[in-house]
Amino acid sequence: MSEHTTSATTRPSARKRYKRIAYGLLGAGILALWVGIALDRFVLGVALYWAGGLGMGLVQRFSPVELYDERDTTIERKASQNTMNVFAYVFILGTPGGLALQESGLITLPGEFYGATWTLFAVFAVFGASVLYHKYRT
Amino acid sequence: MRNDISDRRAETDESQADLAAAVGVTRQTINAIERERYDPSLELAFELAAHFDCRIEDIFDPAEEGR
């Protein structure tokens, strides 16, 4: 996210324009990836996708206007909390539940189950580390 | 939190967009504050108070929660 000093002369239209440019670059990158896959030019597609993502980041970082204000940050934080809560329930209930069902012979878990479990574990590990980092910094 | 920003804007004949530009946030944020759906940060509250040349507690009334 952009962290520019807020300008008192920021015009909403300029903010919208730069947001459109940023999201447009990302959209173009995603479209290029799909086209690359369709035309069997996967590496080129990925390169263009990365370029689009990088372009979006650069616009957000170096735009002359602040693209996001404090309410956007608050909304994002609440959405992140909700997302973490949903996946916490999935992880806490789903993992032992799935393993218990497999142990009882009712189901055979696919490999994707373990991949998803380790991914969720990694997400919560990073989240925990991030919480600790900010806890001791503030 | 209850506030009288819309009344103050009416007095100074300012639009939400004008006020938003003056204090460096989006028009949507000003709208959300006026409708008591979003409480501003202390920093923004000070910005608003400075803009209207008054104290924060003149604008916001924490005793009367709107929601």
GROMACS .gro file of C-alpha atoms in nm:
model
  205
    1MET     CA    1   0.000   0.000   0.000
    2SER     CA    2   0.105   0.354  -0.068
    3GLU     CA    3   0.234   0.547   0.230
    4HIS     CA    4   0.261   0.898   0.095
    5THR     CA    5   0.203   1.200   0.306
    6THR     CA    6  -0.155   1.307   0.256
    7SER     CA    7  -0.188   1.608   0.034
    8ALA     CA    8  -0.454   1.863   0.114
    9THR     CA    9  -0.500   1.921  -0.258
   10THR     CA   10  -0.569   1.557  -0.344
   11ARG     CA   11  -0.855   1.543  -0.593
   12PRO     CA   12  -1.075   1.234  -0.574
   13SER     CA   13  -1.077   1.214  -0.953
   14ALA     CA   14  -0.698   1.184  -0.958
   15ARG     CA   15  -0.714   0.914  -0.691
   16LYS     CA   16  -0.970   0.722  -0.896
   17ARG     CA   17  -0.762   0.761  -1.211
   18TYR     CA   18  -0.449   0.619  -1.050
   19LYS     CA   19  -0.648   0.335  -0.893
   20ARG     CA   20  -0.788   0.248  -1.235
   21ILE     CA   21  -0.437   0.251  -1.382
   22ALA     CA   22  -0.309   0.026  -1.102
   23TYR     CA   23  -0.592  -0.228  -1.127
   24GLY     CA   24  -0.585  -0.202  -1.506
   25LEU     CA   25  -0.219  -0.306  -1.511
   26LEU     CA   26  -0.294  -0.606  -1.290
   27GLY     CA   27  -0.596  -0.697  -1.506
   28ALA     CA   28  -0.386  -0.672  -1.820
   29GLY     CA   29  -0.127  -0.898  -1.659
   30ILE     CA   30  -0.389  -1.160  -1.572
   31LEU     CA   31  -0.534  -1.139  -1.925
   32ALA     CA   32  -0.185  -1.179  -2.072
   33LEU     CA   33  -0.133  -1.489  -1.859
   34TRP     CA   34  -0.456  -1.646  -1.990
   35VAL     CA   35  -0.366  -1.556  -2.348
   36GLY     CA   36  -0.016  -1.696  -2.295
   37ILE     CA   37  -0.160  -2.024  -2.166
   38ALA     CA   38  -0.407  -2.041  -2.457
   39LEU     CA   39  -0.130  -1.981  -2.711
   40ASP     CA   40   0.109  -2.222  -2.537
   41ARG     CA   41   0.344  -1.936  -2.447
   42PHE     CA   42   0.330  -1.994  -2.073
   43VAL     CA   43   0.666  -1.838  -1.980
   44LEU     CA   44   0.585  -1.520  -2.174
   45GLY     CA   45   0.241  -1.512  -2.010
   46VAL     CA   46   0.391  -1.542  -1.663
   47ALA     CA   47   0.647  -1.271  -1.743
   48LEU     CA   48   0.371  -1.034  -1.856
   49TYR     CA   49   0.162  -1.126  -1.549
   50TRP     CA   50   0.454  -1.039  -1.323
   51ALA     CA   51   0.508  -0.716  -1.515
   52GLY     CA   52   0.142  -0.624  -1.460
   53GLY     CA   53   0.167  -0.698  -1.088
   54LEU     CA   54   0.491  -0.504  -1.059
   55GLY     CA   55   0.335  -0.215  -1.251
   56MET     CA   56   0.043  -0.209  -1.011
   57GLY     CA   57   0.280  -0.202  -0.715
   58LEU     CA   58   0.485   0.078  -0.867
   59VAL     CA   59   0.176   0.290  -0.936
   60GLN     CA   60   0.055   0.235  -0.579
   61ARG     CA   61   0.397   0.320  -0.438
   62PHE     CA   62   0.489   0.619  -0.652
   63SER     CA   63   0.159   0.778  -0.750
   64PRO     CA   64   0.152   1.151  -0.667
   65VAL     CA   65  -0.175   1.107  -0.478
   66GLU     CA   66  -0.260   0.878  -0.188
   67LEU     CA   67  -0.469   0.595  -0.328
   68TYR     CA   68  -0.600   0.462   0.003
   69ASP     CA   69  -0.710   0.652   0.309
   70GLU     CA   70  -0.756   0.542   0.671
   71ARG     CA   71  -1.107   0.406   0.612
   72ASP     CA   72  -0.976   0.182   0.334
   73THR     CA   73  -0.714   0.054   0.578
   74THR     CA   74  -0.981  -0.010   0.843
   75ILE     CA   75  -1.202  -0.193   0.595
   76GLU     CA   76  -0.907  -0.403   0.482
   77ARG     CA   77  -0.814  -0.488   0.842
   78LYS     CA   78  -1.169  -0.598   0.924
   79ALA     CA   79  -1.189  -0.805   0.606
   80SER     CA   80  -0.855  -0.967   0.692
   81GLN     CA   81  -0.978  -1.049   1.043
   82ASN     CA   82  -1.296  -1.206   0.903
   83THR     CA   83  -1.096  -1.407   0.651
   84MET     CA   84  -0.857  -1.531   0.920
   85ASN     CA   85  -1.152  -1.627   1.143
   86VAL     CA   86  -1.319  -1.827   0.865
   87PHE     CA   87  -1.002  -2.018   0.786
   88ALA     CA   88  -0.925  -2.065   1.156
   89TYR     CA   89  -1.251  -2.258   1.190
   90VAL     CA   90  -1.174  -2.452   0.871
   91PHE     CA   91  -0.826  -2.536   1.001
   92ILE     CA   92  -0.914  -2.610   1.365
   93LEU     CA   93  -1.225  -2.816   1.289
   94GLY     CA   94  -1.149  -2.947   0.942
   95THR     CA   95  -0.801  -3.089   0.994
   96PRO     CA   96  -0.869  -3.316   1.293
   97GLY     CA   97  -1.218  -3.389   1.158
   98GLY     CA   98  -1.081  -3.507   0.827
   99LEU     CA   99  -0.811  -3.716   0.993
  100ALA     CA  100  -1.065  -3.871   1.229
  101LEU     CA  101  -1.292  -3.965   0.938
  102GLN     CA  102  -0.997  -4.126   0.760
  103GLU     CA  103  -0.891  -4.315   1.073
  104SER     CA  104  -1.241  -4.450   1.113
  105GLY     CA  105  -1.229  -4.577   0.753
  106LEU     CA  106  -1.520  -4.366   0.632
  107ILE     CA  107  -1.319  -4.168   0.378
  108THR     CA  108  -0.980  -4.164   0.210
  109LEU     CA  109  -0.832  -3.818   0.215
  110PRO     CA  110  -0.687  -3.691  -0.114
  111GLY     CA  111  -0.338  -3.546  -0.127
  112GLU     CA  112  -0.490  -3.200  -0.169
  113PHE     CA  113  -0.616  -3.221   0.189
  114TYR     CA  114  -0.262  -3.234   0.324
  115GLY     CA  115  -0.150  -2.959   0.088
  116ALA     CA  116  -0.434  -2.736   0.204
  117THR     CA  117  -0.361  -2.820   0.569
  118TRP     CA  118   0.008  -2.728   0.540
  119THR     CA  119  -0.081  -2.412   0.348
  120LEU     CA  120  -0.320  -2.303   0.622
  121PHE     CA  121  -0.059  -2.390   0.885
  122ALA     CA  122   0.194  -2.173   0.702
  123VAL     CA  123  -0.054  -1.883   0.678
  124PHE     CA  124  -0.127  -1.896   1.052
  125ALA     CA  125   0.243  -1.933   1.136
  126VAL     CA  126   0.325  -1.619   0.935
  127PHE     CA  127   0.027  -1.439   1.089
  128GLY     CA  128   0.144  -1.533   1.440
  129ALA     CA  129   0.498  -1.420   1.367
  130SER     CA  130   0.365  -1.094   1.228
  131VAL     CA  131   0.150  -1.036   1.538
  132LEU     CA  132   0.449  -1.096   1.766
  133TYR     CA  133   0.668  -0.866   1.558
  134HIS     CA  134   0.419  -0.579   1.578
  135LYS     CA  135   0.339  -0.652   1.943
  136TYR     CA  136   0.699  -0.598   2.046
  137ARG     CA  137   0.750  -0.303   1.812
  138THR     CA  138   0.459  -0.102   1.948
  139MET     CA  139  -1.997   0.858   1.679
  140ARG     CA  140  -2.248   1.142   1.666
  141ASN     CA  141  -2.111   1.454   1.498
  142ASP     CA  142  -2.222   1.777   1.334
  143ILE     CA  143  -1.992   1.778   1.034
  144SER     CA  144  -2.277   1.802   0.784
  145ASP     CA  145  -2.413   2.108   0.966
  146ARG     CA  146  -2.070   2.268   0.968
  147ARG     CA  147  -2.029   2.195   0.599
  148ALA     CA  148  -2.364   2.359   0.532
  149GLU     CA  149  -2.248   2.668   0.722
  150THR     CA  150  -1.931   2.695   0.517
  151ASP     CA  151  -2.108   2.591   0.195
  152GLU     CA  152  -1.868   2.303   0.139
  153SER     CA  153  -1.937   1.976  -0.037
  154GLN     CA  154  -1.821   1.643   0.103
  155ALA     CA  155  -1.564   1.633  -0.176
  156ASP     CA  156  -1.431   1.977  -0.080
  157LEU     CA  157  -1.392   1.876   0.283
  158ALA     CA  158  -1.240   1.543   0.185
  159ALA     CA  159  -0.979   1.716  -0.030
  160ALA     CA  160  -0.905   1.964   0.247
  161VAL     CA  161  -0.832   1.698   0.508
  162GLY     CA  162  -0.681   1.442   0.269
  163VAL     CA  163  -0.932   1.156   0.265
  164THR     CA  164  -1.189   1.028   0.018
  165ARG     CA  165  -1.539   1.170  -0.013
  166GLN     CA  166  -1.670   0.828   0.089
  167THR     CA  167  -1.484   0.856   0.420
  168ILE     CA  168  -1.644   1.193   0.498
  169ASN     CA  169  -1.983   1.048   0.405
  170ALA     CA  170  -1.925   0.748   0.633
  171ILE     CA  171  -1.827   0.974   0.925
  172GLU     CA  172  -2.133   1.194   0.877
  173ARG     CA  173  -2.360   0.888   0.868
  174GLU     CA  174  -2.189   0.762   1.188
  175ARG     CA  175  -2.075   0.444   1.015
  176TYR     CA  176  -1.706   0.517   1.063
  177ASP     CA  177  -1.517   0.682   1.349
  178PRO     CA  178  -1.216   0.880   1.230
  179SER     CA  179  -0.867   0.833   1.365
  180LEU     CA  180  -0.741   1.083   1.619
  181GLU     CA  181  -0.523   1.232   1.347
  182LEU     CA  182  -0.818   1.287   1.113
  183ALA     CA  183  -1.031   1.419   1.399
  184PHE     CA  184  -0.762   1.682   1.465
  185GLU     CA  185  -0.751   1.762   1.093
  186LEU     CA  186  -1.127   1.815   1.091
  187ALA     CA  187  -1.115   2.028   1.406
  188ALA     CA  188  -0.838   2.242   1.258
  189HIS     CA  189  -1.034   2.278   0.935
  190PHE     CA  190  -1.344   2.400   1.118
  191ASP     CA  191  -1.132   2.601   1.364
  192CYS     CA  192  -1.275   2.437   1.673
  193ARG     CA  193  -1.199   2.158   1.920
  194ILE     CA  194  -1.255   1.789   1.849
  195GLU     CA  195  -1.521   1.767   2.119
  196ASP     CA  196  -1.711   2.051   1.952
  197ILE     CA  197  -1.759   1.828   1.648
  198PHE     CA  198  -1.789   1.484   1.804
  199ASP     CA  199  -2.010   1.375   2.090
  200PRO     CA  200  -1.896   1.039   2.233
  201ALA     CA  201  -2.176   1.039   2.490
  202GLU     CA  202  -2.436   1.005   2.217
  203GLU     CA  203  -2.357   0.698   2.012
  204GLY     CA  204  -2.556   0.714   1.692
  205ARG     CA  205  -2.565   0.336   1.639
   0.00000   0.00000   0.00000
